[in-house]
Coordinates of C-alpha atoms and ligand atoms in Angstrom, one line a residue:
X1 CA 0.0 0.0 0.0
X2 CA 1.6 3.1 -0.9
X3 CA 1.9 6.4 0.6
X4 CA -1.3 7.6 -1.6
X5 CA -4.1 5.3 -1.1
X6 CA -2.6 5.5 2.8
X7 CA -3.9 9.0 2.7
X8 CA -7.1 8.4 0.4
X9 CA -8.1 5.9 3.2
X10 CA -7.6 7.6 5.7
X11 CA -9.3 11.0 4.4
X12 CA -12.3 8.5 3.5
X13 CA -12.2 7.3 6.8
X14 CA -12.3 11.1 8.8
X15 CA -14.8 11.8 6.3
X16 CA -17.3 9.2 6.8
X17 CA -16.5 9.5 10.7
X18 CA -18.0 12.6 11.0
X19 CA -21.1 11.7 8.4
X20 CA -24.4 9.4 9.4
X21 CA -24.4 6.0 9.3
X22 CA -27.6 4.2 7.2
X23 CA -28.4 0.4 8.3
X24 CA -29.4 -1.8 6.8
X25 CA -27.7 -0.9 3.4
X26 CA -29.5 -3.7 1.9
X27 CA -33.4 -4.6 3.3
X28 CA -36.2 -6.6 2.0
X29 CA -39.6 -6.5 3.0
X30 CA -43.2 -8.0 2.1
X31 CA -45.4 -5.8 0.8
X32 CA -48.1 -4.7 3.3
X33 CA -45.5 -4.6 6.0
X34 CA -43.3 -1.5 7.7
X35 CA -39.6 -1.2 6.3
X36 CA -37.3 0.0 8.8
X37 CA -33.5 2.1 8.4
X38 CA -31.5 3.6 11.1
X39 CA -29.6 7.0 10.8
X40 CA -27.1 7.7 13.3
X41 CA -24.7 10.8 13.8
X42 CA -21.2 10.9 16.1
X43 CA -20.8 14.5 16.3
X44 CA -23.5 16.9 18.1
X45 CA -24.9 20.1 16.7
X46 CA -26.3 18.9 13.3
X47 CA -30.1 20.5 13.2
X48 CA -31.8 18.0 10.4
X49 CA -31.7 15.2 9.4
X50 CA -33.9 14.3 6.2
X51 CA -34.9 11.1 4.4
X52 CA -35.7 10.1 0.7
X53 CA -37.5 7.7 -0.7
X54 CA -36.7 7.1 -4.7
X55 CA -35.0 10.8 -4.6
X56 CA -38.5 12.5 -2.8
X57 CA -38.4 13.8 0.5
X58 CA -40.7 11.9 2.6
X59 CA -39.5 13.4 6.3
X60 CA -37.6 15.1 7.9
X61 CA -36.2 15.0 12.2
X62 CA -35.2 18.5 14.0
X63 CA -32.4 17.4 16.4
X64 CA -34.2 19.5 18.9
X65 CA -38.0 19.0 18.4
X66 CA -37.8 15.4 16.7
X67 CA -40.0 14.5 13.3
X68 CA -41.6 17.2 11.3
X69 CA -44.4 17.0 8.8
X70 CA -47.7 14.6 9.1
X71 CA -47.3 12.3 5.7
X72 CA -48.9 9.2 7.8
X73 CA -46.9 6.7 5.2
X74 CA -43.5 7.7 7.7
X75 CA -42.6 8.1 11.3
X76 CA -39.3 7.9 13.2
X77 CA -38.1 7.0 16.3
X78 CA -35.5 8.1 19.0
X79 CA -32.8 6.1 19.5
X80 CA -30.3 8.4 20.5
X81 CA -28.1 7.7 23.5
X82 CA -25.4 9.2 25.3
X83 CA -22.6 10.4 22.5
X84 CA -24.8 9.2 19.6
X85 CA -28.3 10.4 17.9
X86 CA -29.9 7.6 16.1
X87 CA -33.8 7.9 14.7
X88 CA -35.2 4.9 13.0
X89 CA -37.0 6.0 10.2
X90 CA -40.3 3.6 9.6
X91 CA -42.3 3.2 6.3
X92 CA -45.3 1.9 6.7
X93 CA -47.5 -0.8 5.0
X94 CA -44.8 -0.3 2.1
X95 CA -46.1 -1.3 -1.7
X96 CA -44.0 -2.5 -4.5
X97 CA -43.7 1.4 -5.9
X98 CA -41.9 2.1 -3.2
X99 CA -39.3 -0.4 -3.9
X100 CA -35.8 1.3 -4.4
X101 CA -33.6 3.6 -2.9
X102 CA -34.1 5.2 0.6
X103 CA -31.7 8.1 1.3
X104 CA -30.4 9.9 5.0
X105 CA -28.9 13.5 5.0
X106 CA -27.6 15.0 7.8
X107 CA -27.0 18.5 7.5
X108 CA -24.6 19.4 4.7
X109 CA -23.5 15.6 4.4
X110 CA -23.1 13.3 1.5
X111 CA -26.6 11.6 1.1
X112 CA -26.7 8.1 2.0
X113 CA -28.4 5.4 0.2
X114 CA -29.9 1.9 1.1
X115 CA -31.8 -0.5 -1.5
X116 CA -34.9 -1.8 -0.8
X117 CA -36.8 -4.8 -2.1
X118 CA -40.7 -5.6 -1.8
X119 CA -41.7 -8.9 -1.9
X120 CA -44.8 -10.0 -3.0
X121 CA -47.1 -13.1 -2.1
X122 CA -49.3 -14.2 -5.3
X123 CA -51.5 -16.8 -4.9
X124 CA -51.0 -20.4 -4.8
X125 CA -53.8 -23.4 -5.3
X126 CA -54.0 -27.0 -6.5
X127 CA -56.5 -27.3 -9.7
X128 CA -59.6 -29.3 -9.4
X129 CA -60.7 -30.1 -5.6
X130 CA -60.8 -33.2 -3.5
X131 CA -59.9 -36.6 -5.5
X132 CA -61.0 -40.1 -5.7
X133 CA -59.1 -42.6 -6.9
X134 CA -58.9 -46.2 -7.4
X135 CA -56.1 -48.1 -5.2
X136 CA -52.9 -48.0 -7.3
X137 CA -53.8 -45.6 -10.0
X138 CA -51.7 -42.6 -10.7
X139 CA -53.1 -39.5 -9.8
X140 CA -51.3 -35.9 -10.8
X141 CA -51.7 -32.7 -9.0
X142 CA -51.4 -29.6 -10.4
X143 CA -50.3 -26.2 -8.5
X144 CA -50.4 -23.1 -10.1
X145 CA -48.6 -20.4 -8.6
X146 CA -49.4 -16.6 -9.8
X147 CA -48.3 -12.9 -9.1
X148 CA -45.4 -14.0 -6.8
X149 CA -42.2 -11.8 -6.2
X150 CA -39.8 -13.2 -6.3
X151 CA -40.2 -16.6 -8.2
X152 CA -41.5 -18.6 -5.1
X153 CA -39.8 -22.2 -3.7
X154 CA -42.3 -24.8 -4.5
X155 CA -43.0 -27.6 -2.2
X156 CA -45.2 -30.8 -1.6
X157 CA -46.0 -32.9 0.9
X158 CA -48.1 -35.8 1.5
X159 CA -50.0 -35.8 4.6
X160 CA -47.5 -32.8 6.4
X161 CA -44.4 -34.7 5.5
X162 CA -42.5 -33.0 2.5
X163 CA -42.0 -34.9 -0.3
X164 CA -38.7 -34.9 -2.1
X165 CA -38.3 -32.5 -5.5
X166 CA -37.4 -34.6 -7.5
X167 CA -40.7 -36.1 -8.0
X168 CA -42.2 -32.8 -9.0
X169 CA -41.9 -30.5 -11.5
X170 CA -41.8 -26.7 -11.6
X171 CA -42.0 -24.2 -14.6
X172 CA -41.9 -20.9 -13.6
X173 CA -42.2 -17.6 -16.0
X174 CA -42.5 -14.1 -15.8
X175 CA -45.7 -12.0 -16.3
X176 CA -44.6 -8.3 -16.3
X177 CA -42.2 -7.9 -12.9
X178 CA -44.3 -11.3 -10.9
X179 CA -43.5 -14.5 -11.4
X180 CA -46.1 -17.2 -12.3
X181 CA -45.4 -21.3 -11.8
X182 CA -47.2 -24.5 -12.7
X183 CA -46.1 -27.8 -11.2
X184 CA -46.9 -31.0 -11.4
X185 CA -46.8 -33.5 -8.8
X186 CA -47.8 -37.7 -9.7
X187 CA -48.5 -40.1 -6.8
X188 CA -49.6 -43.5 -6.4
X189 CA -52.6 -44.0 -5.0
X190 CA -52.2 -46.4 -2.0
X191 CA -53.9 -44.6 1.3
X192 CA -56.5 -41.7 2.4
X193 CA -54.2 -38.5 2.4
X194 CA -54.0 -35.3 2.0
X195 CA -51.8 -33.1 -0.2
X196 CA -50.1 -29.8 0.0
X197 CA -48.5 -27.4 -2.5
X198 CA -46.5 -25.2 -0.6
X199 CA -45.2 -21.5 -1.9
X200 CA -42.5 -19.5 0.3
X201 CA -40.6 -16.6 -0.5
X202 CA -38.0 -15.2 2.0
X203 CA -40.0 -12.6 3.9
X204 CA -43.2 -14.9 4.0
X205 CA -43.5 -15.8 7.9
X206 CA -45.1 -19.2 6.9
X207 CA -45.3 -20.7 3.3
X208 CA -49.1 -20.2 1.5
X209 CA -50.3 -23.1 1.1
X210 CA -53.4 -25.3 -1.1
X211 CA -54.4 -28.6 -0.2
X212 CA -56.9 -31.6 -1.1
X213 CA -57.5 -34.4 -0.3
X214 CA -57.1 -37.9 -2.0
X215 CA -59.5 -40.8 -1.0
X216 CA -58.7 -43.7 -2.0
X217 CA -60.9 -47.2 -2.7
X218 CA -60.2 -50.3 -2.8
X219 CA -59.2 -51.9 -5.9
X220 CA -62.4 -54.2 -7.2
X221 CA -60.2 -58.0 -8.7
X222 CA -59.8 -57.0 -12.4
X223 CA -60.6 -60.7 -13.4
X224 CA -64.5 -60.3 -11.6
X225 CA -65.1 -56.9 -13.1
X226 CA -64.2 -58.1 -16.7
X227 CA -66.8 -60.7 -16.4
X228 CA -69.6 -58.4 -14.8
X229 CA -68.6 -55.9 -17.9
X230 CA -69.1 -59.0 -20.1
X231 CA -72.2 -60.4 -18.6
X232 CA -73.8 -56.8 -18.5
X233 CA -73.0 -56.1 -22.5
X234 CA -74.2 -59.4 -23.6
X235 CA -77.3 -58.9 -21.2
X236 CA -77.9 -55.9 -23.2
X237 CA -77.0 -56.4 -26.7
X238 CA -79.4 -59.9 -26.1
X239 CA -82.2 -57.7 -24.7
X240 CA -81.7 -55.2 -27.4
X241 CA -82.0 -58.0 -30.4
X242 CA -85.2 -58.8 -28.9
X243 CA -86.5 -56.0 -28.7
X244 CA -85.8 -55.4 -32.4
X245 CA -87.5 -59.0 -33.3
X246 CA -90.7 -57.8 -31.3
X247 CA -91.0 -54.4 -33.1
X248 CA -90.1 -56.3 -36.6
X249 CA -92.8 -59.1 -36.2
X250 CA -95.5 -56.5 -34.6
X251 CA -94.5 -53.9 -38.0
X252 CA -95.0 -57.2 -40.2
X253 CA -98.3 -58.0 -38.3
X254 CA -99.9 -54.1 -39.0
X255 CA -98.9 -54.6 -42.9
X256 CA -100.4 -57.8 -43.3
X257 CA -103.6 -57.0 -42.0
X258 CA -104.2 -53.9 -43.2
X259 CA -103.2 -55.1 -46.6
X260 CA -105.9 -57.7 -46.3
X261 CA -108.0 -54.4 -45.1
X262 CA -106.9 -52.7 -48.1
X263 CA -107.5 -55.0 -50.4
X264 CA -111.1 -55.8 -49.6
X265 CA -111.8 -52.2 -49.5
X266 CA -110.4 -51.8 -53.0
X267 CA -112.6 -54.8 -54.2
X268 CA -115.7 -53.0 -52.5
X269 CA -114.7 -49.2 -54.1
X270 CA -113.8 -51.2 -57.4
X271 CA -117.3 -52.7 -57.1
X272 CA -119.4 -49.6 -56.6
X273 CA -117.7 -48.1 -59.1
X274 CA -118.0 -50.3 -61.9
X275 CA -122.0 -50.2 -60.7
X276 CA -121.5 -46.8 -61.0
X277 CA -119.9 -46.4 -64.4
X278 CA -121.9 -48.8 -66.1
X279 CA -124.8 -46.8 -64.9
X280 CA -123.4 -43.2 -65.9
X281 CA -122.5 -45.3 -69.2
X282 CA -126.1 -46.2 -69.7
X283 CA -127.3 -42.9 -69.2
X284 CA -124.8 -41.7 -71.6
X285 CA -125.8 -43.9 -74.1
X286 CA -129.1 -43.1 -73.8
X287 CA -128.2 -39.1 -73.7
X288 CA -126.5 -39.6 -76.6
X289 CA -128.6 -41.7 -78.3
X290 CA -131.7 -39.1 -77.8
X291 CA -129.6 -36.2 -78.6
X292 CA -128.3 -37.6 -81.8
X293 CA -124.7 -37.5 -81.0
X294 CA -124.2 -40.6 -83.2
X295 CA -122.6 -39.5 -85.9
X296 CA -121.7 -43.1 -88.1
X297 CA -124.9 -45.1 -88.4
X298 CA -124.4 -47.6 -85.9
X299 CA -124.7 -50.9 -87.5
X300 CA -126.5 -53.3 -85.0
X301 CA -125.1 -57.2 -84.9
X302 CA -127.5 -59.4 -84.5
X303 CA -125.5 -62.8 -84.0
X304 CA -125.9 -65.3 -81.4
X305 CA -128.4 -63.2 -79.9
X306 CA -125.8 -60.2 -79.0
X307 CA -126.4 -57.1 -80.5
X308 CA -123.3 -55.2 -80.9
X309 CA -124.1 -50.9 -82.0
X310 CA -120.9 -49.6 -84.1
X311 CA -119.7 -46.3 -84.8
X312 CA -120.8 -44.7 -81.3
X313 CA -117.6 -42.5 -80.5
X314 CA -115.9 -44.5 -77.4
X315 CA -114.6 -41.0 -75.6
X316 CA -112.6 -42.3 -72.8
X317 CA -114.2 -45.4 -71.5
X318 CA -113.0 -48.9 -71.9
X319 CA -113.3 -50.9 -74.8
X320 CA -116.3 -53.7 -74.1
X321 CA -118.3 -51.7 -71.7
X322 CA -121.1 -54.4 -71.0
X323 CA -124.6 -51.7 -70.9
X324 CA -127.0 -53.8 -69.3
X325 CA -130.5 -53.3 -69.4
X326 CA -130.5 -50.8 -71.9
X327 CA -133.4 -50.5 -73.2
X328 CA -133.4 -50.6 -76.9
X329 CA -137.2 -50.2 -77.5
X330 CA -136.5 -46.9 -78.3
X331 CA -134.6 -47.8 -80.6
X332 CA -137.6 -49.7 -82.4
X333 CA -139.7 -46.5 -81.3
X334 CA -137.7 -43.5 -82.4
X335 CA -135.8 -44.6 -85.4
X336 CA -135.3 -47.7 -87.9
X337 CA -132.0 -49.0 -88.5
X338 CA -131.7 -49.4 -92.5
X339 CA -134.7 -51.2 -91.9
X340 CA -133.5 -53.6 -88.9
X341 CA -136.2 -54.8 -87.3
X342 CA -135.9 -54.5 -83.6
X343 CA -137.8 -57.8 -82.9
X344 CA -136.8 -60.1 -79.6
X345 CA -134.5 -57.3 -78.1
X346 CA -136.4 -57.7 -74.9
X347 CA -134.8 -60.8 -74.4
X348 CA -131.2 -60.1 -75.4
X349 CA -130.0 -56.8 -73.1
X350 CA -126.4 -57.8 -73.9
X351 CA -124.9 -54.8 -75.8
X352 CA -121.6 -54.1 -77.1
X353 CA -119.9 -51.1 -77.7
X354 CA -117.1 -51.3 -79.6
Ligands
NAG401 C1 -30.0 -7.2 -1.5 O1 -30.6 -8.4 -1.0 C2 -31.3 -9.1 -2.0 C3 -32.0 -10.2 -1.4 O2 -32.1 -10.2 -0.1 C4 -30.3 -9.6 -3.0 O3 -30.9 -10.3 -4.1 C5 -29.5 -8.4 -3.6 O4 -28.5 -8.9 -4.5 C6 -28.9 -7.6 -2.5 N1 -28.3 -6.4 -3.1 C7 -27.1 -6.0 -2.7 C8 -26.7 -4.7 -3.4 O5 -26.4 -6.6 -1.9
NAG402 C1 -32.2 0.6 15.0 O1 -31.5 0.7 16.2 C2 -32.2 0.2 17.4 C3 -31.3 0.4 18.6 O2 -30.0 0.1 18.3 C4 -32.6 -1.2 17.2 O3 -33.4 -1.6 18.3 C5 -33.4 -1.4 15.9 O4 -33.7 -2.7 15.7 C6 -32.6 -0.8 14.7 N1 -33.5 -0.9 13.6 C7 -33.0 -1.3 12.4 C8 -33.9 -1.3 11.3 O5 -31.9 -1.8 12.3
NAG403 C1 -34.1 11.6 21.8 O1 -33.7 10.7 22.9 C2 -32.6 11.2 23.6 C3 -32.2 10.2 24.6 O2 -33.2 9.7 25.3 C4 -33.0 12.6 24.2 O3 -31.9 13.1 24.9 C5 -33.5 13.5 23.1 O4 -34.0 14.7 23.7 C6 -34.6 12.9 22.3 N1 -34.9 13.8 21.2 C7 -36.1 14.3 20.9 C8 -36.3 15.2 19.8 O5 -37.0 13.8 21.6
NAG404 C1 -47.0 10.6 1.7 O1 -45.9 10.4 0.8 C2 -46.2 9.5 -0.3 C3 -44.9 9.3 -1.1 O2 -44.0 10.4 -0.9 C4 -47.3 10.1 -1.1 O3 -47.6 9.2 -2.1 C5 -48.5 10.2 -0.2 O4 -49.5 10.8 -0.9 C6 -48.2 11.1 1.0 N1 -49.3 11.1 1.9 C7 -49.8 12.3 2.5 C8 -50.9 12.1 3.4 O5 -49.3 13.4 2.2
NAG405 C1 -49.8 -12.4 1.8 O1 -49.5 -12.8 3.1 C2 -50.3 -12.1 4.0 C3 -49.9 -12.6 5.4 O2 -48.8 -13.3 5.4 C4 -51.8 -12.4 3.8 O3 -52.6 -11.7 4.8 C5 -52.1 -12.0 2.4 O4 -53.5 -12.3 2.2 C6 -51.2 -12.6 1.4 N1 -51.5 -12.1 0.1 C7 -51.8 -12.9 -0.8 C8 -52.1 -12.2 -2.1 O5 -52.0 -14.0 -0.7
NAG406 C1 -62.1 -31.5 0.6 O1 -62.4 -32.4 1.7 C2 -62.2 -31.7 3.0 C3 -62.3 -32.8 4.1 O2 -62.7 -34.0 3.6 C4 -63.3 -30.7 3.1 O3 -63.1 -30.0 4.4 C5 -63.1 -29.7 2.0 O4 -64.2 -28.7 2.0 C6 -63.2 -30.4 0.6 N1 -62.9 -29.5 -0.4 C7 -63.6 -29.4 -1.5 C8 -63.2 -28.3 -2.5 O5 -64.5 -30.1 -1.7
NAG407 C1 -50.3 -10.9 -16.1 O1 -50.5 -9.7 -15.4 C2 -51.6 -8.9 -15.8 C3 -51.6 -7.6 -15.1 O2 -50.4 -7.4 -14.4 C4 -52.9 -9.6 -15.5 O3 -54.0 -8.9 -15.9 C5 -52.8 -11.0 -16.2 O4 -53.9 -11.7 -15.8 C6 -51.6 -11.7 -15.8 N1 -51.5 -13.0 -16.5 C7 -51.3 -14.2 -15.9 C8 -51.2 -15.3 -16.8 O5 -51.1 -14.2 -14.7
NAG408 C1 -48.4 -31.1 -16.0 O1 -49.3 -32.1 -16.5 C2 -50.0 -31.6 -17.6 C3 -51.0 -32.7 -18.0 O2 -51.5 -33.3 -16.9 C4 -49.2 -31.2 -18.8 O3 -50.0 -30.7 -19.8 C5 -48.2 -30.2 -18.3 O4 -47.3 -29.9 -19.3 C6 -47.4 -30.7 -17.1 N1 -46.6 -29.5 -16.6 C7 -45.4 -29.7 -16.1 C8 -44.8 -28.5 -15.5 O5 -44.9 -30.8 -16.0
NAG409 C1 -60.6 -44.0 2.5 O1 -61.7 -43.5 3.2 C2 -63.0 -44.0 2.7 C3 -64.0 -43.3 3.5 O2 -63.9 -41.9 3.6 C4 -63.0 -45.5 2.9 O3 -64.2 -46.0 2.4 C5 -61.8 -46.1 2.2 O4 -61.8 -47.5 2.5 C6 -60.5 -45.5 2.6 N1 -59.5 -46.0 1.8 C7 -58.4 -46.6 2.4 C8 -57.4 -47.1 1.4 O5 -58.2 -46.7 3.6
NAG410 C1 -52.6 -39.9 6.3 O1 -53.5 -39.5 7.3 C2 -54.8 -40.2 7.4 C3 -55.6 -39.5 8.4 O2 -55.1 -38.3 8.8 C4 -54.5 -41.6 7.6 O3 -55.8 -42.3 7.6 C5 -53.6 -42.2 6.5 O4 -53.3 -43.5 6.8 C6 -52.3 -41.4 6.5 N1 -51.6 -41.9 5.3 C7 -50.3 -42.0 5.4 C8 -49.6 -42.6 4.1 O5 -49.6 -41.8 6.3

């Protein structure tokens, strides 16, 4: 060490022995609680002492009358003792905007500066609530962390007895300044327990903490439930096909008879009708026929005792139309055929219409 520094030091040193002394250089708090820094001068006769918080003056302590000002955020307290004053200057119920630098003047000192942190706790909770599970099935928790500063220390246990991290895992990221974390935890499901995702950050008195609970039942033998599967799908499929014979045979049943319905109802309409038709077709004939509406001269056939008229136009009736009981005496009375005689047509009323 040469002669220099020697002197640098030791100028430092008469220096800073005559300035205020800041403690703790370096605090960390949770939000919502009081940060704390102590100022403390040697030498008697300074008159204020002042303190900043980011660069803003938030108080300041008359060495005579103590704190002035009424910002209820601060306060300070005398710790001063024989050859020493010392205030503790006190920041209540601190938030994350006041994280940063917190300065102490004394008189026409240097300003001195402490750092300091705000924690924050987020929230912490296992997804889904209590489980049930089947003895020896895998079950997986999931705990999601969120709004945390800094990243919090993730932790399980099983029943209050910490589990060991390497059977979980944690992946944490950042969302602005906080910290968010998902992590996954697998167990075997063996007995009735309860599980616990733990979150803990430094200034956190006691870890936050989420639990469930896992109830577990007894394992039904594999080789009984198979069969009770089996039996219960072939109960069904069988109950199923016999259902579908019963609605085929009673569908087949409704067809047949009201075919046979149908059918006789047709014969009946098809019966009236042809009444009725050969009826209308007699009247027509005879409409016609006293109208004159036969154009041709019907020729009248006269063999085998059925007399067939020709020439009458047929419009849109069937060929053959039998016209029974038609009577033809008109025929005899109103006209004369190219000099047919009408003779014995009372007993043939078969007629043809061609
Ligand atoms: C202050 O303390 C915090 C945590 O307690 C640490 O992360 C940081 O590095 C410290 N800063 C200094 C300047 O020592
Ligand atoms: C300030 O000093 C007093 C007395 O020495 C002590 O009780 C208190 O804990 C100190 N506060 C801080 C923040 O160090
Ligand atoms: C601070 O405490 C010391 C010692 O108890 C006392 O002498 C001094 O008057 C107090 N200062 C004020 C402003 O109350
Ligand atoms: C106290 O000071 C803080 C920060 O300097 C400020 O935000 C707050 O409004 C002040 N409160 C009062 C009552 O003046
Ligand atoms: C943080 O912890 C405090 C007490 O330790 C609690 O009152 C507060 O509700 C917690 N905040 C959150 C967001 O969980
Ligand atoms: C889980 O079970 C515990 C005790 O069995 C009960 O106190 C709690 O309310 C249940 N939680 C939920 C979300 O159902
Ligand atoms: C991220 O932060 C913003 C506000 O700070 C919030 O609205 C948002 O829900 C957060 N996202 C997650 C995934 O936590
Ligand atoms: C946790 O498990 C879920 C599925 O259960 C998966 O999607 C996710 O990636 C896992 N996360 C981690 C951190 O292992
Ligand atoms: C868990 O508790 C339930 C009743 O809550 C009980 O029926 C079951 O047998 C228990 N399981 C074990 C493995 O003890
Ligand atoms: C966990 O605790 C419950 C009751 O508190 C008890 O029935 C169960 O056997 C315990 N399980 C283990 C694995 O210790």
């Amino acid at each position: 060490m040469d002669t220099f520094t020697l002197a640098a030091v030791l100028l430092f040193f008469t220096v800073g022995a005559s300035a205020q002394v800041l403690e703790p250089l370096n605090e960390t708090v949770l939000q919502n609680t009081d940060a704390r820094f102590n100022c403390s001068v040697k030498t008697p006769g300074w008159t204020a002492m002042s303190w900043t918080v980011n660069g803003r003056l938030a108080l300041i302590i008359s060495e005579l009358t103590g704190p002035l000002g009424t910002n209820a955020s601060y306060s300070a307290t005398n710790y001063s003792t024989v050859g020493e004053y010392k205030w503790e200057f006190v920041m209540k119920a601190v938030t994350a905007a006041s994280a940063g630098s917190v300065g102490c003047q004394v008189q026409n000192n240097l300003l001195v500066s402490a750092t300091l942190n705000v924690q924050q706790n987020g929230t912490v909770a296992i997804t889904g609530s209590n489980r049930t599970a089947t003895e020896g099935d895998q079950v997986t928790f999931l705990c999601i962390t969120r709004s945390w500063l800094p990243e919090p220390q993730i932790s399980w246990a099983v029943n209050g007895t910490k589990v060991d991290n390497g059977l979980y895992t944690v992946i944490s990221e950042a969302n602005g300044t906080l910290m968010n974390s998902n992590s996954n935890f697998t167990i075997t499901a063996k007995a009735n327990v309860s599980v616990d995702c733990l979150a803990s950050i430094s200034t956190l008195p006691s870890p936050a903490i989420s639990t469930v609970f896992l109830t577990v039942q007894k394992a039904v033998p594999r080789p009984a439930r198979d069969q009770t599967v089996l039996i219960a799908i072939t109960v069904a499929f069988s109950l199923a096909a016999l259902l579908a014979l019963l609605i085929i045979l009673i569908v087949f049943c409704c067809k047949r008879r009201r075919k046979k319905r149908t059918r006789y109802q047709d014969e009946v309409r098809a019966r009236s009708l042809s009444h009725r038709q050969q009826a209308t077709y007699a009247r027509r004939g005879r409409v016609r026929e006293n109208f004159g509406y036969i154009e041709d001269t019907p020729s009248v056939d006269n063999r085998d005792g059925v007399y067939t008229i020709s020439g009458f136009r047929q419009d849109n009736y069937n060929n053959n139309m039998q016209l029974p009981e038609v009577n033809l005496s008109r025929y005899a009375d109103d006209r004369s055929y190219d000099g047919y005689s009408f003779d014995g047509l009372q007993k043939h009323r078969h007629l043809t219409i061609v």
